[in-house]
Amino acid sequence: MKRILITGKNSYIGNSFEEWIADDDNFYVEKISLREDNWKSVDFSKYDAILHVAGIAHADISKVNSETKDLYYKINCDLAIEVVKKYKEDLNGKIGQFIYMSSIIIYGEEANINKRRVITQKTVPLPTNFYGDSKLKAEKKLVTFDSDLLKITILRPPMIYGPGSKGNYRQLEKIAKYLPIFPDIRNERSILSVGNLCYFIKERIISQDSGIFLPQDEEYMRTSYMVKNIGKRNGKKIILIPWANWLVRLMGHFPGKVGKLTNKAFGNLVYEKKF
């Protein structure tokens, strides 16, 4: 039996993984909160793997002060290092695995409606905001702990979707709820269902893999199709209109907020499938 500790009691991914794997008798899962210092008295040596999903994400990064920025680094980076240090000390020569949930955001937010961007294992991370930078700084520190006894596994998922998911997927749900029509732009985005993510995590634990991984669904997502499917699941018919595509593509060239939102919604950003 694999004993797994999930750090982050209110994490969407952590809760999803716990529920997804509940019927597998080969896995035993516990969760702890890192909000207080109680976790520092827990014996980590009894766990074969720690799934570290405690963190801050999905904030409006354009409207934060310096204190909030510092909190991102404290939670997304410093706290992760504290946990892995304690795990290493508690293991005291035993074999363990530390799984860190990073994000595609470390490659920056650039996604263009008029240009296809492909990220590979060789693509150099270049975060464009403090959220991505906090994740990348954590990664760089965590890999220094990787050894034969402590496997460091870093996951960089794209947009995660599924029941109750947050972030960009929730924004698409809001759009599907109110709009009867939607542009039929032929864009491509890497996405990852929460079920596929849970399966991927399970396989990494079984194999005790270390390294950096770019998990994604087999097929790329087209924004218009996803909005249409979300509407369908909620009993609403959304008509896709291609005749306004020229205007939407033109808006992608606009400076400022209009261009940014257009490229965010319809831009092309994918992980390479050949790795």
CSV table of C-alpha atoms in Angstrom, one decimal:
chain,number,residue,atom,x,y,z
A,1,MET,CA,0.0,0.0,0.0
A,2,LYS,CA,1.2,3.5,-0.9
A,3,ARG,CA,0.6,6.1,1.9
A,4,ILE,CA,0.1,9.6,0.5
A,5,LEU,CA,0.0,12.8,2.3
A,6,ILE,CA,-1.8,15.8,0.7
A,7,THR,CA,-0.8,19.2,1.9
A,8,GLY,CA,-3.6,21.6,1.5
A,9,LYS,CA,-7.0,20.6,2.9
A,10,ASN,CA,-9.0,23.0,0.8
A,11,SER,CA,-7.2,22.3,-2.5
A,12,TYR,CA,-9.4,21.5,-5.5
A,13,ILE,CA,-6.7,19.2,-6.9
A,14,GLY,CA,-6.0,17.6,-3.5
A,15,ASN,CA,-9.7,16.9,-2.8
A,16,SER,CA,-10.3,15.6,-6.3
A,17,PHE,CA,-7.4,13.2,-6.0
A,18,GLU,CA,-8.5,12.0,-2.6
A,19,GLU,CA,-12.0,11.3,-4.0
A,20,TRP,CA,-10.8,9.8,-7.3
A,21,ILE,CA,-8.5,7.3,-5.6
A,22,ALA,CA,-10.7,6.4,-2.6
A,23,ASP,CA,-11.8,3.0,-4.0
A,24,ASP,CA,-8.2,1.9,-4.7
A,25,ASP,CA,-7.1,-0.3,-1.8
A,26,ASN,CA,-3.5,0.1,-2.9
A,27,PHE,CA,-3.5,3.7,-1.7
A,28,TYR,CA,-4.1,5.3,1.6
A,29,VAL,CA,-4.6,9.1,1.6
A,30,GLU,CA,-4.4,11.7,4.4
A,31,LYS,CA,-4.7,15.4,4.3
A,32,ILE,CA,-3.3,18.2,6.5
A,33,SER,CA,-3.5,21.9,6.5
A,34,LEU,CA,-0.4,24.1,6.5
A,35,ARG,CA,-2.2,27.2,7.6
A,36,GLU,CA,-1.0,26.8,11.2
A,37,ASP,CA,2.2,25.3,12.5
A,38,ASN,CA,0.6,22.1,13.7
A,39,TRP,CA,1.9,20.3,10.6
A,40,LYS,CA,5.5,20.7,11.9
A,41,SER,CA,4.8,18.1,14.6
A,42,VAL,CA,3.5,15.4,12.1
A,43,ASP,CA,5.8,12.5,11.3
A,44,PHE,CA,6.3,12.6,7.5
A,45,SER,CA,8.4,9.5,7.4
A,46,LYS,CA,5.3,7.2,7.3
A,47,TYR,CA,4.3,8.6,3.9
A,48,ASP,CA,5.6,7.2,0.6
A,49,ALA,CA,4.8,10.4,-1.2
A,50,ILE,CA,3.7,13.9,-0.4
A,51,LEU,CA,1.4,15.6,-2.9
A,52,HIS,CA,2.0,19.3,-2.2
A,53,VAL,CA,-0.9,21.3,-3.6
A,54,ALA,CA,-1.0,24.1,-1.0
A,55,GLY,CA,-0.6,27.4,-2.8
A,56,ILE,CA,-2.2,30.6,-4.0
A,57,ALA,CA,-3.5,31.0,-7.5
A,58,HIS,CA,-6.2,32.6,-9.7
A,59,ALA,CA,-6.0,36.1,-8.2
A,60,ASP,CA,-6.3,39.3,-10.2
A,61,ILE,CA,-2.6,40.0,-10.3
A,62,SER,CA,-3.1,43.5,-11.7
A,63,LYS,CA,-4.7,44.7,-8.5
A,64,VAL,CA,-2.5,43.6,-5.7
A,65,ASN,CA,-0.1,45.4,-3.4
A,66,SER,CA,3.5,44.4,-2.4
A,67,GLU,CA,2.3,42.6,0.7
A,68,THR,CA,0.1,40.3,-1.4
A,69,LYS,CA,3.0,39.7,-3.8
A,70,ASP,CA,5.2,38.7,-0.8
A,71,LEU,CA,2.5,36.3,0.3
A,72,TYR,CA,2.6,34.5,-3.1
A,73,TYR,CA,6.4,33.9,-2.7
A,74,LYS,CA,5.9,32.9,1.0
A,75,ILE,CA,3.2,30.3,0.2
A,76,ASN,CA,4.1,29.1,-3.3
A,77,CYS,CA,7.8,28.9,-2.7
A,78,ASP,CA,9.0,29.2,0.9
A,79,LEU,CA,6.4,27.0,2.4
A,80,ALA,CA,7.1,24.2,-0.2
A,81,ILE,CA,10.8,24.3,0.7
A,82,GLU,CA,9.9,24.1,4.4
A,83,VAL,CA,7.8,21.0,3.8
A,84,VAL,CA,10.4,19.2,1.6
A,85,LYS,CA,13.1,20.0,4.2
A,86,LYS,CA,11.1,18.4,7.0
A,87,TYR,CA,10.2,15.5,4.8
A,88,LYS,CA,13.9,14.8,4.0
A,89,GLU,CA,14.8,15.0,7.7
A,90,ASP,CA,11.9,12.8,8.8
A,91,LEU,CA,12.7,10.2,6.1
A,92,ASN,CA,16.2,9.8,7.6
A,93,GLY,CA,17.4,7.5,4.8
A,94,LYS,CA,14.1,6.0,3.8
A,95,ILE,CA,12.8,6.5,0.2
A,96,GLY,CA,10.2,9.1,-0.4
A,97,GLN,CA,8.6,11.3,-3.2
A,98,PHE,CA,7.7,14.9,-3.2
A,99,ILE,CA,5.2,16.0,-5.9
A,100,TYR,CA,4.9,19.7,-6.5
A,101,MET,CA,2.0,21.2,-8.4
A,102,SER,CA,3.5,24.0,-10.6
A,103,SER,CA,1.8,25.5,-13.6
A,104,ILE,CA,2.1,26.3,-17.3
A,105,ILE,CA,2.1,29.9,-16.1
A,106,ILE,CA,5.9,29.7,-15.6
A,107,TYR,CA,6.2,30.0,-19.4
A,108,GLY,CA,4.5,33.4,-19.3
A,109,GLU,CA,1.0,34.4,-20.3
A,110,GLU,CA,1.7,34.9,-23.9
A,111,ALA,CA,-1.0,33.4,-26.1
A,112,ASN,CA,-1.8,34.9,-29.5
A,113,ILE,CA,-4.9,34.5,-31.6
A,114,ASN,CA,-2.9,34.9,-34.8
A,115,LYS,CA,0.1,32.8,-33.9
A,116,ARG,CA,0.6,29.2,-32.6
A,117,ARG,CA,2.9,28.9,-29.6
A,118,VAL,CA,4.3,25.4,-28.8
A,119,ILE,CA,6.0,24.7,-25.5
A,120,THR,CA,8.4,21.7,-25.4
A,121,GLN,CA,10.6,20.2,-22.7
A,122,LYS,CA,13.4,22.5,-24.0
A,123,THR,CA,11.4,25.7,-23.7
A,124,VAL,CA,13.0,28.0,-21.2
A,125,PRO,CA,10.5,29.2,-18.6
A,126,LEU,CA,10.0,33.0,-18.6
A,127,PRO,CA,7.2,34.0,-16.2
A,128,THR,CA,5.6,37.4,-16.8
A,129,ASN,CA,4.1,37.9,-13.4
A,130,PHE,CA,4.9,37.2,-9.7
A,131,TYR,CA,2.5,34.2,-9.6
A,132,GLY,CA,4.5,32.4,-12.3
A,133,ASP,CA,7.8,33.6,-10.8
A,134,SER,CA,6.9,32.3,-7.3
A,135,LYS,CA,6.2,28.8,-8.9
A,136,LEU,CA,9.5,28.8,-10.9
A,137,LYS,CA,11.6,29.9,-7.9
A,138,ALA,CA,10.1,27.0,-5.9
A,139,GLU,CA,10.9,24.6,-8.7
A,140,LYS,CA,14.5,25.7,-8.9
A,141,LYS,CA,15.0,25.2,-5.1
A,142,LEU,CA,13.1,21.9,-5.0
A,143,VAL,CA,15.2,20.2,-7.7
A,144,THR,CA,18.3,20.6,-5.5
A,145,PHE,CA,16.7,18.1,-3.1
A,146,ASP,CA,16.3,15.4,-5.7
A,147,SER,CA,18.3,12.2,-4.9
A,148,ASP,CA,18.0,8.4,-5.0
A,149,LEU,CA,16.2,8.6,-1.7
A,150,LEU,CA,14.0,11.6,-2.3
A,151,LYS,CA,12.4,11.9,-5.7
A,152,ILE,CA,11.3,15.4,-6.6
A,153,THR,CA,8.4,15.3,-9.1
A,154,ILE,CA,7.3,18.6,-10.7
A,155,LEU,CA,4.0,18.9,-12.6
A,156,ARG,CA,3.3,21.8,-14.9
A,157,PRO,CA,-0.3,21.3,-15.9
A,158,PRO,CA,-2.2,23.6,-18.3
A,159,MET,CA,-5.7,24.7,-17.6
A,160,ILE,CA,-7.5,22.1,-15.5
A,161,TYR,CA,-11.2,21.5,-16.0
A,162,GLY,CA,-13.9,19.5,-14.3
A,163,PRO,CA,-16.7,19.7,-11.9
A,164,GLY,CA,-16.1,22.5,-9.4
A,165,SER,CA,-12.8,23.7,-11.1
A,166,LYS,CA,-11.7,27.3,-10.8
A,167,GLY,CA,-9.6,29.8,-12.7
A,168,ASN,CA,-10.0,30.2,-16.5
A,169,TYR,CA,-12.5,27.3,-16.8
A,170,ARG,CA,-14.9,29.0,-14.4
A,171,GLN,CA,-14.7,32.1,-16.6
A,172,LEU,CA,-15.7,30.0,-19.6
A,173,GLU,CA,-18.6,28.7,-17.6
A,174,LYS,CA,-19.8,32.2,-17.0
A,175,ILE,CA,-19.6,33.0,-20.7
A,176,ALA,CA,-21.5,29.9,-21.5
A,177,LYS,CA,-24.2,30.8,-19.1
A,178,TYR,CA,-25.0,34.2,-20.5
A,179,LEU,CA,-24.1,34.3,-24.2
A,180,PRO,CA,-26.4,32.7,-26.9
A,181,ILE,CA,-23.8,33.0,-29.6
A,182,PHE,CA,-20.0,32.7,-29.6
A,183,PRO,CA,-17.2,33.2,-32.2
A,184,ASP,CA,-16.0,30.1,-33.9
A,185,ILE,CA,-12.3,30.7,-33.8
A,186,ARG,CA,-10.1,27.7,-34.7
A,187,ASN,CA,-7.6,28.0,-31.9
A,188,GLU,CA,-5.7,25.4,-29.9
A,189,ARG,CA,-5.0,25.2,-26.2
A,190,SER,CA,-3.6,22.4,-24.1
A,191,ILE,CA,-6.0,21.5,-21.3
A,192,LEU,CA,-6.1,18.7,-18.7
A,193,SER,CA,-9.2,17.1,-17.1
A,194,VAL,CA,-9.0,16.7,-13.4
A,195,GLY,CA,-9.6,13.0,-13.9
A,196,ASN,CA,-6.6,12.7,-16.2
A,197,LEU,CA,-4.5,14.7,-13.8
A,198,CYS,CA,-5.4,12.3,-11.0
A,199,TYR,CA,-4.5,9.3,-13.1
A,200,PHE,CA,-1.2,11.0,-14.1
A,201,ILE,CA,-0.4,11.6,-10.4
A,202,LYS,CA,-1.2,8.0,-9.5
A,203,GLU,CA,1.1,6.7,-12.3
A,204,ARG,CA,4.0,8.9,-11.1
A,205,ILE,CA,3.6,7.6,-7.5
A,206,ILE,CA,3.5,4.0,-8.7
A,207,SER,CA,6.7,4.5,-10.8
A,208,GLN,CA,8.3,6.9,-8.2
A,209,ASP,CA,9.3,9.1,-11.1
A,210,SER,CA,11.3,12.2,-10.6
A,211,GLY,CA,11.7,15.1,-13.0
A,212,ILE,CA,9.6,17.8,-14.7
A,213,PHE,CA,6.4,16.7,-16.4
A,214,LEU,CA,4.0,18.5,-18.8
A,215,PRO,CA,0.7,16.5,-18.5
A,216,GLN,CA,-2.1,17.3,-20.9
A,217,ASP,CA,-5.2,15.7,-22.5
A,218,GLU,CA,-4.6,13.8,-25.7
A,219,GLU,CA,-6.5,16.4,-27.8
A,220,TYR,CA,-6.1,20.1,-27.8
A,221,MET,CA,-9.0,22.3,-26.8
A,222,ARG,CA,-10.8,24.8,-29.1
A,223,THR,CA,-12.3,27.6,-27.0
A,224,SER,CA,-15.6,27.8,-29.0
A,225,TYR,CA,-16.2,24.0,-28.7
A,226,MET,CA,-15.5,24.0,-24.9
A,227,VAL,CA,-18.0,26.9,-24.4
A,228,LYS,CA,-20.6,25.2,-26.5
A,229,ASN,CA,-20.1,21.9,-24.6
A,230,ILE,CA,-20.4,23.7,-21.3
A,231,GLY,CA,-23.6,25.3,-22.4
A,232,LYS,CA,-25.0,21.9,-23.6
A,233,ARG,CA,-24.3,20.3,-20.2
A,234,ASN,CA,-26.2,23.1,-18.6
A,235,GLY,CA,-29.2,22.8,-20.9
A,236,LYS,CA,-28.3,25.8,-23.0
A,237,LYS,CA,-27.8,25.9,-26.8
A,238,ILE,CA,-25.0,28.2,-28.0
A,239,ILE,CA,-24.7,29.0,-31.7
A,240,LEU,CA,-21.1,29.3,-33.0
A,241,ILE,CA,-20.7,32.1,-35.6
A,242,PRO,CA,-17.7,32.2,-38.0
A,243,TRP,CA,-18.7,35.4,-39.7
A,244,ALA,CA,-17.3,37.6,-36.9
A,245,ASN,CA,-14.0,35.8,-36.8
A,246,TRP,CA,-12.2,38.6,-38.8
A,247,LEU,CA,-13.2,41.1,-36.2
A,248,VAL,CA,-12.1,38.9,-33.3
A,249,ARG,CA,-8.7,38.3,-34.9
A,250,LEU,CA,-8.4,42.0,-35.5
A,251,MET,CA,-9.1,42.7,-31.9
A,252,GLY,CA,-6.1,40.4,-31.1
A,253,HIS,CA,-3.9,43.2,-32.5
A,254,PHE,CA,-5.4,45.9,-30.3
A,255,PRO,CA,-3.2,47.4,-27.6
A,256,GLY,CA,-4.2,47.3,-24.0
A,257,LYS,CA,-6.9,45.4,-22.2
A,258,VAL,CA,-9.0,44.5,-25.4
A,259,GLY,CA,-6.1,42.8,-27.1
A,260,LYS,CA,-5.0,41.1,-23.9
A,261,LEU,CA,-8.4,39.6,-23.2
A,262,THR,CA,-8.9,38.6,-26.8
A,263,ASN,CA,-5.7,36.7,-26.9
A,264,LYS,CA,-6.3,35.2,-23.5
A,265,ALA,CA,-9.6,33.8,-24.7
A,266,PHE,CA,-8.7,32.7,-28.2
A,267,GLY,CA,-5.0,32.5,-28.2
A,268,ASN,CA,-3.0,29.4,-29.2
A,269,LEU,CA,-0.8,27.9,-26.5
A,270,VAL,CA,0.0,24.2,-26.5
A,271,TYR,CA,2.4,21.6,-25.1
A,272,GLU,CA,4.2,19.6,-27.7
A,273,LYS,CA,2.7,16.1,-27.9
A,274,LYS,CA,6.0,14.4,-28.7
A,275,PHE,CA,7.6,13.8,-25.3
